[in-house]
Coordinates of C-alpha atoms (C1' of nucleotides) in Angstrom, one line a residue:
Chain H
M14 CA 2.3 -209.2 -131.9
S15 CA 3.4 -212.6 -131.0
P16 CA 1.9 -214.0 -127.7
A17 CA 4.0 -217.1 -127.7
A18 CA 6.9 -215.4 -126.2
A19 CA 7.6 -216.1 -122.7
A20 CA 9.3 -213.0 -121.6
V21 CA 8.5 -213.5 -118.1
S22 CA 11.1 -211.9 -115.9
S23 CA 11.0 -214.7 -113.7
S24 CA 14.1 -214.0 -112.5
S25 CA 15.2 -211.4 -110.2
S26 CA 16.5 -208.9 -111.9
S27 CA 14.5 -205.9 -110.7
S28 CA 13.3 -204.8 -114.5
S29 CA 12.9 -200.9 -114.4
R30 CA 9.5 -200.9 -116.3
W31 CA 6.7 -203.2 -116.3
C32 CA 6.8 -206.4 -118.6
P33 CA 3.5 -207.9 -119.1
T34 CA 3.2 -211.0 -119.5
P35 CA 1.4 -212.7 -122.4
E36 CA -1.7 -213.7 -120.7
Q37 CA -1.8 -210.1 -118.6
L38 CA -1.4 -208.4 -122.3
M39 CA -4.2 -210.8 -123.8
I40 CA -6.7 -209.9 -121.1
L41 CA -5.9 -206.3 -121.0
E42 CA -6.4 -206.4 -125.0
E43 CA -9.6 -208.1 -124.3
M44 CA -10.9 -205.6 -121.9
Y45 CA -9.7 -203.1 -124.6
R46 CA -11.6 -204.6 -127.0
G47 CA -14.8 -204.8 -124.7
G48 CA -15.0 -201.2 -124.7
T49 CA -12.9 -200.2 -121.6
R50 CA -10.5 -197.1 -122.0
T51 CA -10.6 -195.2 -119.0
P52 CA -11.3 -197.4 -115.8
N53 CA -11.5 -195.6 -112.5
A54 CA -10.0 -196.2 -109.3
S55 CA -11.7 -199.5 -108.5
Q56 CA -11.5 -201.1 -112.1
I57 CA -8.2 -200.7 -111.8
Q58 CA -7.7 -202.0 -108.6
Q59 CA -9.7 -205.3 -109.9
I60 CA -7.8 -205.3 -113.0
T61 CA -4.5 -205.7 -111.2
A62 CA -5.5 -207.9 -108.5
H63 CA -7.1 -210.1 -111.3
L64 CA -3.6 -209.9 -113.6
S65 CA -1.4 -210.0 -110.5
F66 CA -2.0 -214.1 -110.9
Y67 CA -0.1 -214.0 -114.1
G68 CA 2.8 -211.9 -113.1
K69 CA 4.0 -209.1 -111.1
I70 CA 2.0 -206.1 -111.4
E71 CA 1.2 -202.9 -110.3
G72 CA -1.8 -200.5 -110.9
K73 CA 0.0 -197.7 -112.6
N74 CA 0.7 -200.3 -114.7
V75 CA -2.5 -200.8 -115.8
F76 CA -3.2 -197.5 -115.6
Y77 CA -0.6 -196.5 -117.8
W78 CA -1.1 -199.2 -120.2
F79 CA -4.9 -197.6 -120.9
Q80 CA -3.7 -195.0 -121.1
N81 CA -0.8 -195.8 -123.4
H82 CA -3.1 -198.0 -125.8
K83 CA -6.3 -195.4 -126.0
A84 CA -3.8 -192.3 -127.2
R85 CA -1.7 -194.8 -130.0
D86 CA -4.8 -196.4 -131.2
R87 CA -6.6 -192.5 -131.5
Q88 CA -3.3 -191.4 -133.0
K89 CA -3.3 -194.5 -135.4
L90 CA -6.6 -194.1 -136.2
R91 CA -5.5 -190.0 -136.6
R92 CA -2.9 -190.9 -139.0
K93 CA -5.0 -193.0 -141.2
L94 CA -7.9 -190.2 -141.5
M95 CA -5.1 -187.5 -142.2
S96 CA -3.6 -190.0 -145.3
K97 CA -7.0 -190.5 -146.4
Q98 CA -7.9 -186.4 -146.1
I99 CA -4.8 -185.8 -147.8
M100 CA -5.0 -188.1 -150.5
H101 CA -8.7 -186.7 -150.7
Q102 CA -7.0 -183.2 -151.0
Q103 CA -4.7 -184.5 -153.3
H104 CA -7.4 -185.9 -155.7
V105 CA -9.5 -182.9 -155.5
L106 CA -6.3 -180.7 -156.4
Y107 CA -5.4 -183.1 -159.4
N108 CA -9.0 -182.8 -160.5
H109 CA -8.8 -179.0 -160.4
Q110 CA -4.9 -179.1 -162.0
Q111 CA -6.9 -181.6 -164.8
Q112 CA -9.5 -178.9 -165.0
Q113 CA -7.4 -176.2 -165.4
Q114 CA -5.6 -178.1 -168.1
N115 CA -8.6 -178.7 -170.2
N116 CA -10.4 -175.1 -169.7
N117 CA -6.7 -173.7 -170.6
G118 CA -6.0 -176.2 -173.6
P119 CA -2.7 -177.9 -173.8
Q120 CA 0.2 -175.4 -172.8
N121 CA 3.3 -175.9 -170.7
H122 CA 2.1 -175.9 -167.0
H123 CA 4.8 -175.3 -164.4
H124 CA 3.8 -177.4 -161.7
H125 CA 2.4 -174.6 -159.0
L126 CA 2.2 -177.2 -156.3
H127 CA 4.2 -180.6 -155.8
S128 CA 2.4 -183.2 -154.3
H129 CA 4.8 -183.9 -151.7
H130 CA 4.8 -180.6 -150.5
L131 CA 1.5 -180.9 -148.7
L132 CA 2.2 -183.7 -146.8
P133 CA 4.5 -181.7 -144.0
Q134 CA 2.5 -179.3 -143.3
F135 CA -0.1 -181.8 -141.4
S136 CA 1.9 -182.4 -138.0
H137 CA 0.2 -183.4 -135.0
Y138 CA -1.7 -181.2 -132.9
T139 CA -5.1 -180.5 -134.9
P140 CA -7.2 -177.1 -133.3
V141 CA -9.8 -179.2 -131.5
G142 CA -12.7 -179.5 -133.8
F143 CA -11.1 -181.7 -136.4
L144 CA -12.5 -185.6 -136.2
P145 CA -15.1 -186.4 -138.2
Q146 CA -18.6 -187.6 -136.1
E147 CA -19.5 -190.9 -138.3
G148 CA -17.0 -193.6 -137.5
G149 CA -15.4 -194.4 -140.5
V150 CA -11.9 -195.9 -140.9
E151 CA -12.9 -199.1 -138.8
D152 CA -9.8 -201.0 -137.9
A153 CA -9.9 -204.8 -137.6
S154 CA -9.9 -205.2 -133.3
T155 CA -12.3 -202.2 -133.1
P156 CA -16.5 -203.3 -132.7
M157 CA -18.8 -200.8 -132.5
V158 CA -18.1 -200.3 -129.0
G159 CA -17.7 -197.0 -127.3
Y160 CA -15.2 -194.8 -129.4
S161 CA -17.4 -191.8 -129.2
W162 CA -14.5 -189.5 -130.4
N163 CA -15.5 -186.9 -127.8
H164 CA -13.4 -183.9 -128.9
C165 CA -16.1 -180.9 -129.2
H166 CA -17.5 -183.1 -125.9
H167 CA -18.9 -180.0 -124.6
L168 CA -22.1 -180.2 -127.8
P169 CA -25.1 -181.4 -126.5
E170 CA -24.4 -184.6 -127.8
R171 CA -26.0 -186.3 -124.5
C172 CA -29.4 -187.5 -126.5
E173 CA -28.3 -190.9 -127.0
V174 CA -29.2 -194.0 -124.8
V175 CA -28.6 -192.0 -121.1
E176 CA -28.4 -195.2 -119.0
D177 CA -26.0 -193.9 -116.7
K178 CA -25.6 -196.2 -113.0
P179 CA -25.4 -194.4 -110.3
M180 CA -22.5 -195.9 -110.0
A181 CA -21.0 -195.1 -113.2
R182 CA -21.4 -191.4 -112.3
T183 CA -18.5 -191.2 -110.0
Y184 CA -16.4 -191.4 -113.5
G185 CA -13.0 -189.6 -113.4
R186 CA -13.5 -188.4 -110.3
D187 CA -10.6 -189.7 -108.2
W188 CA -8.5 -191.7 -110.2
M189 CA -5.6 -191.3 -108.5
I190 CA -6.7 -192.2 -105.2
M191 CA -5.3 -195.7 -105.4
L192 CA -3.0 -197.5 -107.3
D193 CA -0.7 -200.3 -105.7
L194 CA -2.4 -201.5 -103.0
G195 CA -1.4 -204.3 -102.3
L196 CA 0.3 -205.7 -105.2
T197 CA 3.2 -203.8 -104.9
S198 CA 5.2 -205.5 -102.5
P199 CA 3.6 -203.5 -99.5
N200 CA 7.3 -202.8 -98.4
S201 CA 5.7 -201.5 -95.1
C202 CA 2.2 -200.8 -94.2
S203 CA 2.6 -197.9 -91.9
R204 CA 5.0 -194.9 -93.2
P205 CA 8.4 -196.0 -92.9
L206 CA 9.6 -192.9 -94.8
K207 CA 12.7 -191.5 -93.2
T208 CA 11.1 -188.0 -92.1
L209 CA 12.8 -186.4 -94.7
E210 CA 13.7 -182.8 -94.5
L211 CA 10.5 -181.2 -93.7
F212 CA 9.1 -178.4 -95.5
P213 CA 11.6 -176.5 -96.9
V214 CA 9.8 -173.1 -96.7
T215 CA 13.4 -171.5 -96.4
A216 CA 14.2 -171.7 -100.2
T217 CA 16.7 -174.2 -99.2
G218 CA 16.0 -177.5 -99.7
L219 CA 14.7 -179.3 -102.5
R220 CA 14.7 -177.5 -105.9
D221 CA 12.7 -178.6 -108.8
T222 CA 12.3 -182.1 -109.6
T223 CA 10.8 -182.4 -113.3
S224 CA 14.3 -182.5 -114.8
T225 CA 15.8 -185.7 -112.7
N226 CA 14.6 -188.5 -114.7
Chain P
M27 CA -6.3 -159.6 -104.1
S28 CA -7.4 -159.0 -100.8
P29 CA -5.9 -161.5 -98.8
A30 CA -8.0 -160.6 -95.7
A31 CA -11.3 -162.3 -96.9
A32 CA -11.8 -165.1 -94.5
A33 CA -14.5 -167.4 -96.6
V34 CA -13.3 -170.9 -95.4
S35 CA -16.0 -173.5 -95.9
S36 CA -16.4 -174.3 -92.2
S37 CA -19.5 -175.4 -92.7
S38 CA -20.4 -179.0 -93.4
S39 CA -21.5 -177.8 -97.2
S40 CA -20.2 -180.8 -99.1
S41 CA -18.5 -178.9 -101.7
S42 CA -17.4 -180.8 -104.8
R43 CA -14.0 -179.7 -104.8
W44 CA -11.3 -178.6 -102.3
C45 CA -11.2 -175.0 -101.4
P46 CA -7.7 -174.1 -100.0
T47 CA -7.9 -172.1 -96.6
P48 CA -5.7 -169.1 -96.4
E49 CA -3.5 -170.8 -94.2
Q50 CA -2.9 -173.8 -97.0
L51 CA -2.1 -171.2 -99.7
M52 CA 0.3 -169.6 -98.1
I53 CA 2.0 -172.7 -96.8
L54 CA 1.6 -173.8 -100.5
E55 CA 2.7 -170.9 -101.9
E56 CA 5.6 -170.1 -99.6
M57 CA 6.8 -174.3 -100.6
Y58 CA 6.3 -173.0 -104.7
R59 CA 8.8 -169.8 -103.7
G60 CA 11.2 -172.1 -102.2
G61 CA 11.5 -174.1 -105.1
T62 CA 9.3 -177.0 -105.1
R63 CA 7.5 -177.8 -108.5
T64 CA 7.1 -181.3 -108.3
P65 CA 6.8 -182.9 -105.2
N66 CA 6.9 -186.7 -105.1
A67 CA 5.0 -189.4 -103.4
S68 CA 6.0 -188.9 -99.7
Q69 CA 6.8 -185.3 -100.5
I70 CA 3.0 -184.9 -100.8
Q71 CA 2.2 -187.2 -98.3
Q72 CA 4.0 -184.9 -95.7
I73 CA 2.7 -181.7 -96.9
T74 CA -1.1 -182.8 -96.9
A75 CA -0.3 -184.2 -93.3
H76 CA 0.9 -180.8 -92.6
L77 CA -1.4 -178.9 -94.5
S78 CA -4.6 -181.3 -93.1
F79 CA -4.0 -179.5 -89.6
Y80 CA -5.5 -176.1 -91.2
G81 CA -8.5 -177.6 -93.1
K82 CA -9.4 -180.8 -94.9
I83 CA -7.4 -181.5 -97.9
E84 CA -6.4 -184.9 -99.7
G85 CA -3.2 -185.6 -101.4
K86 CA -4.4 -185.2 -104.9
N87 CA -5.3 -181.2 -103.9
V88 CA -1.8 -180.7 -103.2
F89 CA -0.6 -182.9 -106.4
Y90 CA -3.0 -180.5 -108.3
W91 CA -2.0 -177.5 -107.1
F92 CA 1.4 -177.7 -108.1
Q93 CA 0.7 -179.2 -111.2
N94 CA -1.6 -176.2 -112.2
H95 CA 0.3 -173.5 -110.0
K96 CA 3.3 -174.5 -112.1
A97 CA 1.7 -174.8 -115.7
R98 CA -0.2 -171.3 -115.2
D99 CA 2.9 -169.4 -113.8
R100 CA 4.6 -171.2 -117.3
Q101 CA 2.0 -170.1 -119.4
K102 CA 1.9 -166.5 -117.5
L103 CA 5.7 -166.1 -118.5
R104 CA 5.0 -167.6 -121.5
R105 CA 2.3 -165.2 -122.5
K106 CA 4.8 -162.0 -121.2
L107 CA 7.5 -163.2 -123.4
M108 CA 5.1 -163.5 -126.4
S109 CA 3.9 -160.3 -126.2
K110 CA 7.8 -158.6 -125.4
Q111 CA 8.2 -160.9 -128.9
I112 CA 5.3 -159.4 -130.5
M113 CA 6.2 -156.0 -129.5
H114 CA 10.0 -156.5 -130.8
Q115 CA 8.5 -158.1 -134.1
Q116 CA 6.2 -154.8 -134.6
H117 CA 9.2 -152.9 -133.8
V118 CA 11.3 -154.6 -136.5
L119 CA 8.1 -154.3 -138.5
Y120 CA 7.9 -150.5 -138.3
N121 CA 11.5 -149.9 -138.3
H122 CA 11.4 -152.1 -141.7
Q123 CA 8.8 -150.2 -142.9
Q124 CA 10.4 -146.9 -142.3
Q125 CA 13.7 -147.7 -143.9
Q126 CA 11.1 -148.7 -147.2
Q127 CA 9.7 -145.9 -146.9
N128 CA 13.0 -144.0 -146.8
N129 CA 14.4 -146.1 -149.7
N130 CA 11.3 -145.6 -152.0
G131 CA 10.6 -142.1 -150.9
P132 CA 7.7 -140.6 -150.0
Q133 CA 4.6 -141.8 -151.9
N134 CA 1.1 -142.7 -150.1
H135 CA 1.5 -146.2 -148.6
H136 CA -1.7 -148.2 -147.5
H137 CA -1.2 -150.0 -144.7
H138 CA -0.1 -153.6 -145.4
L139 CA -0.3 -154.7 -142.1
H140 CA -1.9 -153.7 -139.2
S141 CA -0.6 -154.0 -136.1
H142 CA -3.4 -155.6 -134.3
H143 CA -3.3 -158.4 -136.7
L144 CA 0.0 -159.9 -135.7
L145 CA -1.6 -160.9 -132.3
P146 CA -4.0 -163.5 -132.9
Q147 CA -1.8 -166.0 -134.6
F148 CA 0.5 -166.2 -131.4
S149 CA -2.1 -169.1 -129.9
H150 CA -0.6 -170.9 -127.4
Y151 CA 1.2 -174.0 -127.7
T152 CA 5.0 -173.1 -128.0
P153 CA 7.1 -175.4 -129.7
V154 CA 8.8 -177.3 -126.6
G155 CA 12.3 -175.4 -126.7
F156 CA 11.4 -171.9 -126.2
L157 CA 11.9 -170.8 -122.9
P158 CA 14.9 -168.5 -122.7
Q159 CA 17.7 -169.9 -120.3
E160 CA 18.5 -166.6 -118.2
G161 CA 15.9 -165.5 -116.1
G162 CA 14.7 -162.5 -117.3
V163 CA 11.0 -161.4 -116.9
E164 CA 11.2 -161.3 -113.1
D165 CA 8.4 -161.5 -111.5
A166 CA 8.0 -159.4 -108.1
S167 CA 7.3 -162.5 -106.2
T168 CA 10.4 -164.7 -107.6
P169 CA 13.6 -164.9 -105.8
M170 CA 16.6 -166.3 -107.6
V171 CA 16.0 -169.8 -106.2
G172 CA 15.3 -172.9 -108.0
Y173 CA 13.8 -172.0 -111.6
S174 CA 15.8 -174.2 -113.8
W175 CA 13.2 -174.0 -116.0
N176 CA 13.9 -177.3 -117.5
H177 CA 12.6 -177.8 -120.7
C178 CA 14.6 -179.4 -122.8
H179 CA 15.2 -182.0 -119.9
H180 CA 17.3 -184.4 -121.8
L181 CA 19.9 -182.3 -122.4
P182 CA 22.9 -183.0 -120.4
E183 CA 22.6 -180.5 -117.8
R184 CA 23.4 -182.6 -114.8
C185 CA 26.9 -180.9 -114.3
E186 CA 25.9 -179.1 -111.1
V187 CA 26.0 -180.0 -107.5
V188 CA 24.6 -183.8 -107.7
E189 CA 24.0 -184.3 -104.6
D190 CA 21.3 -186.6 -105.3
K191 CA 20.6 -188.6 -101.9
P192 CA 19.3 -192.5 -102.8
M193 CA 16.1 -191.6 -101.9
A194 CA 15.8 -188.7 -104.1
R195 CA 16.7 -190.7 -107.0
T196 CA 12.8 -192.1 -107.1
Y197 CA 11.8 -188.7 -108.2
G198 CA 9.2 -188.7 -110.8
R199 CA 9.0 -192.3 -110.9
D200 CA 5.7 -192.8 -108.8
W201 CA 3.8 -190.1 -108.2
M202 CA 0.7 -192.1 -108.2
I203 CA 1.3 -194.7 -105.6
M204 CA -0.3 -192.7 -103.0
L205 CA -2.3 -189.9 -102.3
D206 CA -4.8 -189.9 -99.4
L207 CA -3.4 -192.2 -97.2
G208 CA -4.5 -191.7 -93.9
L209 CA -5.7 -188.2 -94.6
T210 CA -8.9 -188.5 -96.2
S211 CA -10.5 -189.7 -93.8
P212 CA -9.9 -193.3 -93.7
N213 CA -13.1 -194.9 -94.2
S214 CA -12.0 -198.2 -94.2
C215 CA -8.2 -199.8 -93.9
S216 CA -9.4 -202.6 -95.6
R217 CA -11.0 -202.8 -99.0
P218 CA -14.5 -201.9 -98.3
L219 CA -15.6 -201.5 -101.9
K220 CA -18.1 -203.6 -103.2
T221 CA -17.1 -206.2 -105.3
L222 CA -17.9 -204.4 -108.2
E223 CA -19.2 -206.3 -111.4
L224 CA -15.8 -207.9 -112.5
F225 CA -14.3 -208.1 -115.4
P226 CA -17.0 -207.0 -118.1
V227 CA -14.6 -209.1 -120.7
T228 CA -17.7 -209.8 -123.0
A229 CA -18.2 -206.1 -124.1
T230 CA -21.3 -205.6 -122.4
G231 CA -20.3 -203.3 -119.2
L232 CA -18.6 -200.2 -119.2
R233 CA -18.6 -198.4 -122.0
D234 CA -15.9 -195.7 -122.3
T235 CA -15.5 -193.1 -119.6
T236 CA -13.9 -190.3 -121.1
S237 CA -17.2 -188.8 -122.4
T238 CA -19.1 -188.5 -119.2
N239 CA -18.7 -185.1 -117.9
Chain O
dG9 C1' -27.4 -152.9 -100.6
dC10 C1' -28.7 -156.9 -103.0
dA11 C1' -29.1 -160.7 -106.0
dA12 C1' -29.3 -162.1 -111.0
dA13 C1' -25.9 -162.1 -114.7
dT14 C1' -21.2 -162.2 -116.4
dT15 C1' -16.6 -162.7 -115.8
dA16 C1' -12.1 -164.0 -113.6
dA17 C1' -9.6 -167.8 -111.0
dT18 C1' -8.6 -171.8 -110.5
dG19 C1' -9.6 -177.4 -109.0
dA20 C1' -9.8 -181.5 -111.8
dT21 C1' -9.7 -184.1 -115.7
dT22 C1' -8.3 -185.3 -119.9
dT23 C1' -5.0 -185.6 -124.0
dA24 C1' -0.6 -185.1 -126.3
dT25 C1' 4.0 -185.1 -126.1
dT26 C1' 8.4 -186.6 -125.1
dC27 C1' 11.9 -189.6 -122.7
dA28 C1' 14.0 -193.8 -122.3
dA29 C1' 14.1 -199.4 -121.4
dG30 C1' 14.2 -203.2 -124.3
Chain Q
dC18 C1' 10.5 -199.9 -133.5
dT19 C1' 7.5 -200.7 -129.9
dT20 C1' 6.2 -199.4 -126.1
dG21 C1' 6.0 -198.3 -120.5
dA22 C1' 6.5 -194.4 -117.8
dA23 C1' 5.9 -189.3 -117.0
dT24 C1' 5.5 -184.6 -117.8
dA25 C1' 3.3 -180.5 -119.8
dA26 C1' -0.5 -178.7 -122.2
dA27 C1' -5.5 -178.3 -123.0
dT28 C1' -9.9 -178.5 -121.1
dC29 C1' -13.8 -179.1 -118.5
dA30 C1' -16.4 -177.5 -114.0
dT31 C1' -17.0 -175.3 -110.2
dT32 C1' -16.2 -171.5 -107.1
dA33 C1' -15.2 -166.4 -106.2
dA34 C1' -15.4 -162.0 -107.7
dT35 C1' -17.0 -158.4 -110.5
dT36 C1' -20.5 -155.9 -112.6
dT37 C1' -25.2 -154.3 -113.3
dG38 C1' -29.9 -153.2 -113.1
dC39 C1' -33.4 -152.5 -109.5

DNA sequence: GCAAATTAATGATTTATTCAAG
DNA sequence: CTTGAATAAATCATTAATTTGC
């Protein structure tokens, strides 16, 4: 959160992961605050091109940054709502207990429901239709842009100012037709990759690859 | 199930989504059966290049195909295991009931648990460490290759023939550094995209894009 | 037989979760 | 603990099978 730290990897230490410079981070956050959430291919290219002025960066960095930022913003909100809901439930429960107490008159009550037993059941993974519609819980850094919270996005909620430009219609189509074009030190423009073993159709070559990281 | 139907979209109807030709499908399935699960960038390029001989195809098609195939294979297995487990539970439950019955002696029992009430609670989303290690539930079309089913892929299961070539080490790293290189009708080698509106930092331009579908 | 209506498959995207560097 | 990177799960959307009424 302190944008004064200049931890730019100026030396040639090949860091295994991108370390955004303060300027890059500032610009990205500015764009996010401006409403950009899921830039498409060309947008990512543009952003990357712009940000590459301030330091080494690839398209996928930009892509991942927006993905992560959006997701973590969302989960922050979710946590907030969750705790609020829990507090509400606890409040209701408390009132209920009080009322029971008043109804039954004073007698020794043996806590049927401890308050800290309510928390853990709210693990993640809400069953799809959970988030409320109205945008409560405003954070300090989120204006009224975007944030349509489209779970349940199959509902006919398209009745707003449908001012889709034709270009914007190609959204979400191809976000992988790109990234690191021209930015990531183009080690060769042709295909330098040694031919690899071509087509291990015979079940001999490469096994699964998902566990290699 | 009848692989004799040749419904190749030979006409120029610009289909919005890729429709694999029988040959392409056959090769892909062969590779999958051969153990390929998550091809990396260069592999995808190669596969795409090869398959493009049999029809129009892009890199992302190959990528998506493997993603989906893997996922749906997994979920098929999961479903199978699930039903097996359910049957087991039902069996246990049945025995338990029988035993209760024998213990309590013959008396009129009013079905506490209807069997069809057990099924729906097993919705999808198994909590990560679920698949068994040993390859039970063999399907008709799965030889003994690959299939390491690496959930829990943070476990130190690297004790096999660690013959990773240095190139293969870059696995999983960059699966988005590519796709549609040279294959998808290279409409231009440079950057033909019109300049777009550059940098809507001022919160005026593009809103979120996730809800456009 | 043959379209319209329904359903099943599956290609394409988005979202959630996890891993690991720093 | 934060967050970049990566993968898996869930979901959307379109196309092919299949059914159904005629």
